[in-house]
Coordinates of C-alpha atoms in Angstrom, one line a residue:
X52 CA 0.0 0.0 0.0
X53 CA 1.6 3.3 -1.3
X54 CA 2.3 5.8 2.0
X55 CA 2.4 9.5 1.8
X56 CA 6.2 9.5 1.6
X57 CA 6.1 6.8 -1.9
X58 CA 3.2 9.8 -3.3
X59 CA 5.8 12.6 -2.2
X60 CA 8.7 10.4 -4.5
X61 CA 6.5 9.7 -7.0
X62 CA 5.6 13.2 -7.3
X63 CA 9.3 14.4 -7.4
X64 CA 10.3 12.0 -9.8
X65 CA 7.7 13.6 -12.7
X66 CA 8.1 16.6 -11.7
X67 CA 11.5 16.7 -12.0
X68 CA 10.7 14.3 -15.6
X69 CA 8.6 17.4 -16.5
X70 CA 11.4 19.7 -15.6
X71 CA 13.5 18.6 -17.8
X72 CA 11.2 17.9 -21.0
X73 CA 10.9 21.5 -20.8
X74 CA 14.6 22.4 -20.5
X75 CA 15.8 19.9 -23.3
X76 CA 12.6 21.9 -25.3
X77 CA 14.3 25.1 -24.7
X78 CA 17.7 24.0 -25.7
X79 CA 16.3 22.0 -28.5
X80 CA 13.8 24.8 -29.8
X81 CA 16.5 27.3 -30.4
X82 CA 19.2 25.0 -32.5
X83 CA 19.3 26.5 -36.1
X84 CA 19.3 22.9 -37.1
X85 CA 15.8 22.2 -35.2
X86 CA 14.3 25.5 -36.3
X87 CA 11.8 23.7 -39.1
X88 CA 10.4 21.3 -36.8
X89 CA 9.5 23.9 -33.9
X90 CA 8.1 26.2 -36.4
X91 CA 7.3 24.5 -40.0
X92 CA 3.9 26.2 -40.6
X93 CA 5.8 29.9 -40.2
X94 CA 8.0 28.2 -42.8
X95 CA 4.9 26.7 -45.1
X96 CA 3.4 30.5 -44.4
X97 CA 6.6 32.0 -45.6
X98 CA 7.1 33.6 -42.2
X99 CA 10.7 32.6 -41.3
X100 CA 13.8 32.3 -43.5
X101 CA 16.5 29.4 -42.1
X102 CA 19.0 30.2 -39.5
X103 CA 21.2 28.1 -41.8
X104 CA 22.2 29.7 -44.8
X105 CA 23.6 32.7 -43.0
X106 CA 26.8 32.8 -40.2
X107 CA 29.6 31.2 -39.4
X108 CA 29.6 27.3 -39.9
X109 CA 29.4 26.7 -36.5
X110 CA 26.5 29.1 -35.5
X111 CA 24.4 27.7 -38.7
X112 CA 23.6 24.3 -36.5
X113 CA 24.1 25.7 -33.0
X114 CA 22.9 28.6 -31.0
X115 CA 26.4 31.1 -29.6
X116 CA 23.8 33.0 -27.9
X117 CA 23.8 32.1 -24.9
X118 CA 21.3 34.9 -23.2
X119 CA 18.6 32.9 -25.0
X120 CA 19.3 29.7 -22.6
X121 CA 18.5 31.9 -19.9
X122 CA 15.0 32.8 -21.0
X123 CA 14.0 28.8 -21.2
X124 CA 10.5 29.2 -19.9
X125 CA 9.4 32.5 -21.6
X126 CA 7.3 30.5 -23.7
X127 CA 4.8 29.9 -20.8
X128 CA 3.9 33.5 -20.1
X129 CA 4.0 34.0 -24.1
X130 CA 1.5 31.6 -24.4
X131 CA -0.8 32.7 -21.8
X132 CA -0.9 36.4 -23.2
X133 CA -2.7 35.5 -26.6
X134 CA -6.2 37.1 -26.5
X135 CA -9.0 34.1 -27.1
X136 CA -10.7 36.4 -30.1
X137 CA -7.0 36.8 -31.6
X138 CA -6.5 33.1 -31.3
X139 CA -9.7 32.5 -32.7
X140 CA -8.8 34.3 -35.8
X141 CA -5.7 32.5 -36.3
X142 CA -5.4 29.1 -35.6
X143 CA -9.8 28.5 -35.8
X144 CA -12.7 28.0 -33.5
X145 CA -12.1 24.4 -33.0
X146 CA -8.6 24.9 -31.7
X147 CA -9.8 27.8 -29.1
X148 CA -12.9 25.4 -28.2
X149 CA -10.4 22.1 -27.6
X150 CA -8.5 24.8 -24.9
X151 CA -11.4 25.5 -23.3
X152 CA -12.2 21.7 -22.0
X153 CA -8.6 22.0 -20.0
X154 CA -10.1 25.8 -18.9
X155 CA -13.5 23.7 -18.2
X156 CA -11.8 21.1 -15.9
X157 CA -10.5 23.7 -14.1
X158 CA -13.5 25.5 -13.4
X159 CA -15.1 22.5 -12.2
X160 CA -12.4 21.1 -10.4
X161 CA -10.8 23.9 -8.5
X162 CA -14.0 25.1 -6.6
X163 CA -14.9 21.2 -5.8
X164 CA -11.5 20.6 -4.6
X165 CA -11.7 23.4 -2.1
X166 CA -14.9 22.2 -0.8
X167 CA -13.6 18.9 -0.4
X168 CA -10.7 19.6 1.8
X169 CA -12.8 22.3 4.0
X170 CA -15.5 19.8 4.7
X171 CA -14.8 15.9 3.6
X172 CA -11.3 15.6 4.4
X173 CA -11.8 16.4 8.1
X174 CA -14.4 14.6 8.2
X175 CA -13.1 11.6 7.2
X176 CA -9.7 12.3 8.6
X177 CA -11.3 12.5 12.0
X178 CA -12.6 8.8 12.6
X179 CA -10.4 5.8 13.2
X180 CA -12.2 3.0 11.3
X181 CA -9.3 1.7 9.2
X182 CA -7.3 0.9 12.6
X183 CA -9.8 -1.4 13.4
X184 CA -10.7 -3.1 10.1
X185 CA -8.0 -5.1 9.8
X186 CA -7.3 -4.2 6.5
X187 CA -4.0 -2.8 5.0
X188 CA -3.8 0.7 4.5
X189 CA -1.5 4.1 4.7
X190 CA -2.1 7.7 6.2
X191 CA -3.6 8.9 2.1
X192 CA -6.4 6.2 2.9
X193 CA -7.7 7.9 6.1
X194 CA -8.2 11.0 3.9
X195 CA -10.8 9.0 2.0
X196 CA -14.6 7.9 2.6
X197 CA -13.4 4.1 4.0
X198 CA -12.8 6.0 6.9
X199 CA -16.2 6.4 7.8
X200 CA -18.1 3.6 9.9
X201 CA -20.8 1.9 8.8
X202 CA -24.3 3.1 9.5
X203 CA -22.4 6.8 11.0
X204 CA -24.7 9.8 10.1
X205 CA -21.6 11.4 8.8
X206 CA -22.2 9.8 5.2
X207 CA -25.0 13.0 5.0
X208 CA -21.9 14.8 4.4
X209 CA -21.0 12.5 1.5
X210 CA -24.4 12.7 0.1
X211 CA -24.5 16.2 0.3
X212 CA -21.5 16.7 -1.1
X213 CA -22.3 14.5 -4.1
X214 CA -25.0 16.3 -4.9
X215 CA -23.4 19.8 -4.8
X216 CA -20.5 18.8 -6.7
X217 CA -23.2 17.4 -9.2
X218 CA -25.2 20.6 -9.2
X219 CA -22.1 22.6 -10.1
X220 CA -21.0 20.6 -13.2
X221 CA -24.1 20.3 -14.6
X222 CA -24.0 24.2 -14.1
X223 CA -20.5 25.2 -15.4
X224 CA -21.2 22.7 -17.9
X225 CA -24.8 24.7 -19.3
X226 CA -22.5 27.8 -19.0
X227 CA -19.7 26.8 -21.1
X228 CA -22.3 25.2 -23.9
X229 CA -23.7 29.0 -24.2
X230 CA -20.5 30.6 -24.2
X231 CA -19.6 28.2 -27.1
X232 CA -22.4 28.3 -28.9
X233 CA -22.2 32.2 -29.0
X234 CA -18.5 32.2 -30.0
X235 CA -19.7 29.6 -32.5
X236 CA -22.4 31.9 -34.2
X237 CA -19.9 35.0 -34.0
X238 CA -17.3 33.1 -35.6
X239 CA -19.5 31.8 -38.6
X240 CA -21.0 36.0 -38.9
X241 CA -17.4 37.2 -39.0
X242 CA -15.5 34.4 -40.8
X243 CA -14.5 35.1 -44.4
X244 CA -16.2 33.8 -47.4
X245 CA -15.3 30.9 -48.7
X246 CA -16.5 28.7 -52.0
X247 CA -17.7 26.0 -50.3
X248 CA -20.0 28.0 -48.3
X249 CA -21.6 28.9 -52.2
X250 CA -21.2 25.2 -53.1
X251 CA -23.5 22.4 -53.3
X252 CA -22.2 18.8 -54.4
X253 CA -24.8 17.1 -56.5
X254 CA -25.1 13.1 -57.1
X255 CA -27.4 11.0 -59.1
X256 CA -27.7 13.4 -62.2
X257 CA -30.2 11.3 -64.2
X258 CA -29.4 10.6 -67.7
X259 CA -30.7 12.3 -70.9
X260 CA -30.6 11.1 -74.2
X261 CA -30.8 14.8 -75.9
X262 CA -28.5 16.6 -73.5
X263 CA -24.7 16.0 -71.7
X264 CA -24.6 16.0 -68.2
X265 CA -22.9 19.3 -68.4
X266 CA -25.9 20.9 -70.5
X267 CA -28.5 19.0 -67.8
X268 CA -27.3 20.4 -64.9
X269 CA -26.9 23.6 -66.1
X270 CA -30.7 23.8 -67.6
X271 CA -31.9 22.2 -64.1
X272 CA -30.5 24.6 -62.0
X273 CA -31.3 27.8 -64.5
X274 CA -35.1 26.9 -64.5
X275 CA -35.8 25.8 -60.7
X276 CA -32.5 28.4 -59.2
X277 CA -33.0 30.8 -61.6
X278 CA -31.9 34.0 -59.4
X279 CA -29.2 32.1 -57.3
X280 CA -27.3 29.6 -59.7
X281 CA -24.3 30.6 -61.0
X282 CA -21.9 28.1 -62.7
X283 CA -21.0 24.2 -61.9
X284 CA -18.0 22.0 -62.6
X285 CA -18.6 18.4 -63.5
X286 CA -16.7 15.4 -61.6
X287 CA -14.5 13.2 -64.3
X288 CA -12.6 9.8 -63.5
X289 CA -9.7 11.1 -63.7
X290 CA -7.6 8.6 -61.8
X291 CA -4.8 8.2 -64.7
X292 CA -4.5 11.9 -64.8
X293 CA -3.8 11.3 -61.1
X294 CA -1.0 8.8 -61.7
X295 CA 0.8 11.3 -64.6
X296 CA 0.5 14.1 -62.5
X297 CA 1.6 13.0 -59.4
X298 CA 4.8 10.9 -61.3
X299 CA 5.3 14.8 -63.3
X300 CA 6.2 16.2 -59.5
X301 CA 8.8 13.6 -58.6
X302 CA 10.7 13.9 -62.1
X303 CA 9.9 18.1 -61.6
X304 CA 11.9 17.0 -58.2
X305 CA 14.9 15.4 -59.3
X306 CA 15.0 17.8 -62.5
X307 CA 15.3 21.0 -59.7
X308 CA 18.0 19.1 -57.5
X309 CA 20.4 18.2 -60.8
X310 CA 19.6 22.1 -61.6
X311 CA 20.7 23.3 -58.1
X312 CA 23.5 21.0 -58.1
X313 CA 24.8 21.7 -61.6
X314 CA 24.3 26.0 -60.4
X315 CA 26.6 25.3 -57.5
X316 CA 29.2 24.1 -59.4
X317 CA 28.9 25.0 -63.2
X318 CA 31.9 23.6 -64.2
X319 CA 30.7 20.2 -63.9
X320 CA 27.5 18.5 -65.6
X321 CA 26.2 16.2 -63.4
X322 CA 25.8 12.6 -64.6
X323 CA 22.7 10.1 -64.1
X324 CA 25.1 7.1 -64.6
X325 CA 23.0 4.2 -65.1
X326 CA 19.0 5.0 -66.7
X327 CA 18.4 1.0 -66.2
X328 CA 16.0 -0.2 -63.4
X329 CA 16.9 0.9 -59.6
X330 CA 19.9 2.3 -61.7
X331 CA 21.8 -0.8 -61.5
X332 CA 22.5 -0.4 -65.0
X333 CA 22.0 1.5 -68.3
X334 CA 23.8 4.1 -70.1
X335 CA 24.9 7.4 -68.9
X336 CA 23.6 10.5 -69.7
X337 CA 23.1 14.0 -69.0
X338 CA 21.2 14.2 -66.0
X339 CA 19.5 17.9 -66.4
X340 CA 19.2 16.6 -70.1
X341 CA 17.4 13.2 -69.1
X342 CA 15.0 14.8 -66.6
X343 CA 14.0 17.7 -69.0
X344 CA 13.2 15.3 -72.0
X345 CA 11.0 13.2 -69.3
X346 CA 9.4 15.9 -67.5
X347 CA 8.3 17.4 -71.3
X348 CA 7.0 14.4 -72.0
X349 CA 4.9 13.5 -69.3
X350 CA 3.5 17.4 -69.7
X351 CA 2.3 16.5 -73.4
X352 CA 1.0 13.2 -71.8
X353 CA -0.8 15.0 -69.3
X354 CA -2.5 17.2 -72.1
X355 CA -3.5 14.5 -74.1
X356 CA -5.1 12.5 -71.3
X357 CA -6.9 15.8 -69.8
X358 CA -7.8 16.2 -73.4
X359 CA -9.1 13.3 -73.8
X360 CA -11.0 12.9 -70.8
X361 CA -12.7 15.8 -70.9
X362 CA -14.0 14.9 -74.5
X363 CA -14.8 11.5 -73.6
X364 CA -18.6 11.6 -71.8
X365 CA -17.2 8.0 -70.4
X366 CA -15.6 9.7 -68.4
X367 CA -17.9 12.2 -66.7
X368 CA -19.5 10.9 -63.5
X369 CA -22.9 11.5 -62.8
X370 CA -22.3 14.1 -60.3
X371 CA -20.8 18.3 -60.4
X372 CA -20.6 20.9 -58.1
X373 CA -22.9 23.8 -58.6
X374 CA -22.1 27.4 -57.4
X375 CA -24.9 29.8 -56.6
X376 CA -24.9 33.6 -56.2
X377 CA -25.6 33.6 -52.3
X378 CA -25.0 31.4 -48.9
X379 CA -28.6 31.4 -48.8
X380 CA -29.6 29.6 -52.1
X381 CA -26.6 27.6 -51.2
X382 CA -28.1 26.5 -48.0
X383 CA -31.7 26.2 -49.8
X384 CA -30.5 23.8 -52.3
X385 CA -28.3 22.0 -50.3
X386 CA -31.2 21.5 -47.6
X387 CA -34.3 20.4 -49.6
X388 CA -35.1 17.9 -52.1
X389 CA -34.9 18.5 -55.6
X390 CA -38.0 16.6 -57.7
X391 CA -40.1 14.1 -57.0
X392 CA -38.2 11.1 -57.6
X393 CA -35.7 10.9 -54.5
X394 CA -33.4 9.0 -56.0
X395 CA -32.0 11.9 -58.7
X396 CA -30.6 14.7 -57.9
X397 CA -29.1 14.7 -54.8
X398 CA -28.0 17.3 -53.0
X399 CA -25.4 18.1 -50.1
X400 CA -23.3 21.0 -48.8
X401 CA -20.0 20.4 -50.6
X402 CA -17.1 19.1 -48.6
X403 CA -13.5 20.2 -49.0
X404 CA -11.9 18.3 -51.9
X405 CA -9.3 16.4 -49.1
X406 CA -13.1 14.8 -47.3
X407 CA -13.9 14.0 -51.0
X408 CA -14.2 10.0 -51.2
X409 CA -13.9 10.5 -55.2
X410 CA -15.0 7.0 -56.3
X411 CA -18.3 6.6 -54.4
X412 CA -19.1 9.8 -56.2
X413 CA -19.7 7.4 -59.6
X414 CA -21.5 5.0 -57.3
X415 CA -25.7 4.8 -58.7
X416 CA -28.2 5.6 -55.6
X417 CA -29.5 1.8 -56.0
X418 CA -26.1 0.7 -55.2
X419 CA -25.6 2.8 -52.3
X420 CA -29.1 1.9 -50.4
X421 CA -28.0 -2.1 -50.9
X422 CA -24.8 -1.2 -49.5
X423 CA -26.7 0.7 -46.4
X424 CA -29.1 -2.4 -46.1
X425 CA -26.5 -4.8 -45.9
X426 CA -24.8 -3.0 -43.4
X427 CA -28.1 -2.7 -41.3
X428 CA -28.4 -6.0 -41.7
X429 CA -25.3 -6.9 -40.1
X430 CA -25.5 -4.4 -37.3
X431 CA -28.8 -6.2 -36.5
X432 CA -27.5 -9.4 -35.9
X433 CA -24.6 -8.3 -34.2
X434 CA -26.9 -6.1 -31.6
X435 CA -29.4 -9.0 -31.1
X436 CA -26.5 -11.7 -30.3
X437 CA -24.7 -9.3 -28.4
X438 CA -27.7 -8.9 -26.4
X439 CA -27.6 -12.5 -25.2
X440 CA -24.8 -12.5 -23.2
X441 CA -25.5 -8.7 -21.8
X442 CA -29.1 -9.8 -20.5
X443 CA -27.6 -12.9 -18.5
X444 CA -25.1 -10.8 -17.2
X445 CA -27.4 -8.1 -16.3
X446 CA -29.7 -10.9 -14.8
X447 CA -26.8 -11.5 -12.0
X448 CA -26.6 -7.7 -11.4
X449 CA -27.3 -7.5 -8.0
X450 CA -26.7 -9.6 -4.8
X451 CA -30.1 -11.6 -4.5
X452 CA -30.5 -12.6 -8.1
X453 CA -26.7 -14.4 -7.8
X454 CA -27.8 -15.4 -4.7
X455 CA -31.1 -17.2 -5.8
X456 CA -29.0 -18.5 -8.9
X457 CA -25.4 -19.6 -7.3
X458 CA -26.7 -20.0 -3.7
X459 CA -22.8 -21.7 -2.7
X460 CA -22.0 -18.7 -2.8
X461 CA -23.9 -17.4 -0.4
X462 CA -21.5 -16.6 2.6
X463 CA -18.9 -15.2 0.3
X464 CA -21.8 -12.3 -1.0
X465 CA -22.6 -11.4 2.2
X466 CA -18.9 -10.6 2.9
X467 CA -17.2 -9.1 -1.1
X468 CA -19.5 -6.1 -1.3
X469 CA -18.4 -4.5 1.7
X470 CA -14.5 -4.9 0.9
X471 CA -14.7 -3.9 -2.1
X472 CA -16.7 -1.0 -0.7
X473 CA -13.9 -0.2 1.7
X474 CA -10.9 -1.4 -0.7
X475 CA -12.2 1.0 -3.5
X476 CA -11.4 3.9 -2.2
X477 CA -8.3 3.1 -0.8
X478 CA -7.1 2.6 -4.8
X479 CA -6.7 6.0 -5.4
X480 CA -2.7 6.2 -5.2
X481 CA -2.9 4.1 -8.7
X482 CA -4.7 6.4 -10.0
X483 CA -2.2 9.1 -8.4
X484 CA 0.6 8.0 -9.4
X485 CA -0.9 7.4 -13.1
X486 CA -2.2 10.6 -13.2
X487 CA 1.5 12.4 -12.5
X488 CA 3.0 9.5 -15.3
X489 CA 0.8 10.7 -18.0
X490 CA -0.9 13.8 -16.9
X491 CA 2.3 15.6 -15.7
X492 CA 5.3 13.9 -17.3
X493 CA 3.3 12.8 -20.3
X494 CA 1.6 16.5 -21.3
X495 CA 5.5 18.0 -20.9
X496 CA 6.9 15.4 -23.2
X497 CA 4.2 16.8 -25.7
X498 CA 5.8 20.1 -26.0
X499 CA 9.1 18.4 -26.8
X500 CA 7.8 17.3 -30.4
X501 CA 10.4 14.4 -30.4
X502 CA 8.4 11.7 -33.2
X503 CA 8.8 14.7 -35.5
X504 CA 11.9 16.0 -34.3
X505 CA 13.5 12.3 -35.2
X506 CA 11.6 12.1 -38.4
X507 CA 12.5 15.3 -39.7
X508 CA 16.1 14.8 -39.1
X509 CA 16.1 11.1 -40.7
X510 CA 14.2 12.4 -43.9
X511 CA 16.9 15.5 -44.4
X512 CA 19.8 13.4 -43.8
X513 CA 18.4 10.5 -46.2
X514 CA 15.7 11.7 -49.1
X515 CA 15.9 15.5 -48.9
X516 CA 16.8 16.6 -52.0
X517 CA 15.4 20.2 -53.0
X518 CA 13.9 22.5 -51.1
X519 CA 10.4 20.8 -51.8
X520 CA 11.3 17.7 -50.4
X521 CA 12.4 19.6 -46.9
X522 CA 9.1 21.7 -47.1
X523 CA 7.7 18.1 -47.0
X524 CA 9.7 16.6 -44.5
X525 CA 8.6 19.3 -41.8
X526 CA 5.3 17.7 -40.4
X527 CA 2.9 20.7 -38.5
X528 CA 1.3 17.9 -37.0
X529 CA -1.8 18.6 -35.0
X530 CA -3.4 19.2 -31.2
X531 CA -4.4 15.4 -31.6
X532 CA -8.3 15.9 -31.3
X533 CA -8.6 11.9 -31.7
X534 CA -6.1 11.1 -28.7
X535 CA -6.3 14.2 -26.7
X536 CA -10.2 14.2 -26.3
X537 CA -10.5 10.9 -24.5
X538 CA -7.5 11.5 -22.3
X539 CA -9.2 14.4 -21.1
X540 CA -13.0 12.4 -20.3
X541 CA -10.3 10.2 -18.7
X542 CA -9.4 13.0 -16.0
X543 CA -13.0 14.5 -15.5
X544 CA -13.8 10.4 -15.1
X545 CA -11.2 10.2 -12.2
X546 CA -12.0 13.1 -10.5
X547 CA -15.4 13.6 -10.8
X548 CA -15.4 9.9 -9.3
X549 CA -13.3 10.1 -6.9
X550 CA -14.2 13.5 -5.6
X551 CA -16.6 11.7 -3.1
X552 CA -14.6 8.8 -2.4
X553 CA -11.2 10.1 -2.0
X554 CA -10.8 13.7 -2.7
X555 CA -6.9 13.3 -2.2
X556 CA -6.8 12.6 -6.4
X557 CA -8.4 15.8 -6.7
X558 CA -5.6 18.5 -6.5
X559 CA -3.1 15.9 -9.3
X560 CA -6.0 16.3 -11.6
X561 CA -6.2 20.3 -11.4
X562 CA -2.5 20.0 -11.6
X563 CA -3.0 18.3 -15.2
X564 CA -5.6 20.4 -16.7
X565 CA -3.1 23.7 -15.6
X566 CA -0.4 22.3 -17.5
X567 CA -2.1 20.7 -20.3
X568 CA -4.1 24.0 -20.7
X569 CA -0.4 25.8 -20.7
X570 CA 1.3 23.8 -23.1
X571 CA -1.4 22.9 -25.6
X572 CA -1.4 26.5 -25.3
X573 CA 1.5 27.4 -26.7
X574 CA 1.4 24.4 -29.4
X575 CA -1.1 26.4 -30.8
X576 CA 0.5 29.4 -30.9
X577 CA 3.9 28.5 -32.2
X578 CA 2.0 28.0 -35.4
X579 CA 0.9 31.5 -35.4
X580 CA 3.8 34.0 -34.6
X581 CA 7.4 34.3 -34.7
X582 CA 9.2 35.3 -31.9

């Protein structure tokens, strides 16, 4: 059983773990050579210039200055001076929003952990139940509800408590939905215009025997949106096209690093020795010669096949996206159903072109509703024989049906409730001690951006050849909605949990959501302004 004094080491160690993620971080951050992973979208934005090309060799891959070691955690009080409406405008609402759940946690947290130790922890703290339970247990478990004796009218304070500390989430919770939901609706009135807010992807364009789809769309939209339709651009299979275009930017790639090369040193023509497969043999030749002749070629190969494609009605795909004139016949169209038959001419707010699944564009409506059916089908069967085992389970739920069912068992019932009521709470240092692993040590390391730090280094000293190719190699990376977000129900879980129970937990989870708030913070804002 963990003692005070094991929480008190535990405690050091990640602290002093968090301690120095931040102070490799602020060694690390300001190396010229680690500039474009610490700051790649000021790069992609055309914001910073590299540290490298300029000074003495030395000074190109490691920061002389050495007032800037000094200044290691400026970054915190940087972070926190951002106004939330500037923030907004920069990095987006749902970036602002995803900081306000740490903000949130806090709010809830901090007032119920003062509560807590004013009223529960003495109360608990006060009675000597443990010493005479016979059970194991450590000076942090007299803190907690196991404590209290059985039938003692000082579980009203519990219940009380319970229900305050349920009160005032459910409250700060209704507050922070309207405080969202109005920086949602001010952020959708002020945000720029975009096309896709004018856009409307349509699928299921019928055929017609005396009119191209281009010709059909147009004369739908112009007699049933005649004062808000404005143009449309048809969806092609275009998955060749794909394949030159993207094989035209690697050849444009090696073509610009024999170009660069052969500029730094004119006097020499670099050679492509061997044109044969993995360049294990072949002729030599030219290499700015060779990549010039291919890269021509495949941009007369890319004509012909956009060419042809766009004369071949094969190739169009029974689906465009149509412009209109306002947001609001935008939103009309995109909202209601076209004619009669509700099949044809379907209509939905256009997605960017990256959430664009392009080959289920081609796929017929009849196709699609099998497809749905099948998978109804399957989520049927797998509901109703998951339901089997949940209903025998649930059948044994509590004490007297597994007594009537498994009556041997009988004497052990009457006794494993009420340890396990007792033992519970008495848990909580696992939870402590996990909490300052990932919550304190785990949220530093974040900041230290070490995958991409690796990764960016391995890709420049290995397959950087141009510029392009180190644009690509820097990764922005992002907050991490899809790991962060259940990390954080994690936390409210714990302590809204073990507020009651053992309220000890309580002041490591406020700890987390400070310091997760901090540096997620200043993640954002790294990708905002130089400093």
């Amino acid at each position: 059983m963990a003692t005070l004094s094991d929480i008190g080491v535990a405690a050091a160690i990640n602290i002093l773990s968090a301690f120095a993620f931040f102070l490799a971080f602020a060694i690390l951050r300001i190396q010229p050579v680690n500039d474009r992973v610490y700051f790649p979208k000021w790069y992609l934005k055309g914001l910073r210039c590299s540290p490298l090309a300029n000074g003495a060799f030395v000074s190109k891959f490691v920061n002389l200055d050495f007032r800037t070691y000094a200044r290691f955690l400026n970054w915190m009080p940087a972070a926190l001076q951002m106004p939330e409406p500037e923030l907004i405008d920069h990095a987006g609402l749902d970036s602002a929003v995803y900081l306000r759940i740490y903000l949130l946690g806090l709010k809830i947290f901090v007032p119920i952990a003062f509560l807590a130790f004013t009223i529960m922890v003495p109360v608990n703290w006060t009675n000597n139940t443990l010493e005479h339970s016979g059970l194991t247990f450590s000076d942090i478990d007299k803190l907690s509800i196991s404590n209290i004796p059985n039938g003692s009218l000082r579980f009203w304070t519990h219940l009380v408590m319970a229900y305050a500390f349920t009160f005032w989430t459910c409250y700060v919770l209704k507050r922070e939905y309207e405080i969202v939901a109005s920086m949602r609706l001010h952020f959708l009135a002020s945000e720029q215009r975009h096309p896709d807010q004018f856009t409307v992807l349509v699928k299921n364009v019928p055929p017609d025997p005396d009119e191209s789809v281009s010709e059909l769309v147009e004369h739908f939209f112009l007699v049933n949106h005649p004062e808000h339709y404005l143009s449309h651009q048809l969806v092609y299979n275009a998955n060749k096209l794909s394949e030159l275009v993207n094989e035209k930017k690697k050849i444009q790639n090696w073509l610009d690093y024999y170009q660069n090369k052969y500029e730094r040193n004119p006097s020499k023509r670099p050679l492509l020795m061997q044109t044969g497969f993995l360049g294990l043999w072949g002729e030599s030749v030219d290499a700015v010669d060779f990549y010039t002749a291919k890269n021509e070629r495949l941009s007369r190969d890319i004509f012909l096949e956009r060419e042809k494609i766009t004369s071949d009605p094969k190739s169009i795909m029974a689906a465009a996206f149509v412009s209109f004139k306002t947001r609001w016949g935008a939103a009309v169209c995109a909202q209601t159903q076209q004619c009669r038959n509700p099949t044809i001419w379907l209509t939905e707010w256009a997605p960017e072109p990256r959430d664009v699944y392009w080959e289920n564009l081609s796929i017929p409506f009849v196709f699609l509703t099998i497809r749905r059916l099948i998978v109804a089908v399957a989520f049927f069967f797998l509901t109703f024989f998951f339901v089997i085992p949940i209903a025998i389970v649930q059948s044994l739920a509590n004490i007297e049906s597994i007594e009537k069912a498994l009556p041997f068992l009988k004497p052990i019932i009457e006794v494993i409730p009420k340890t396990i009521g007792a033992s519970i709470p008495m848990k909580a240092t696992f939870f402590i001690t996990y909490i300052m692993v990932d919550g304190w040590a785990g949220v530093a390391a974040e900041i230290l951006r070490l995958k991409p730090l690796i990764i960016y280094h391995l890709k420049n000293f290995f397959l950087v050849k141009t510029e392009k190719d180190r644009e690509e190699a820097m990764d922005p990376g992002t907050i991490g909605f899809n790991t962060g977000e259940p990390q954080i129900q994690l936390y409210f879980l714990l302590g809204l949990v073990y507020a009651i129970v053992t309220p000890i937990l309580l002041p490591f989870v406020i700890v987390f959501f400070a310091l997760a708030y901090v540096v997620f913070r200043h993640q954002v804002r790294i990708d905002i302004f130089p400093e």
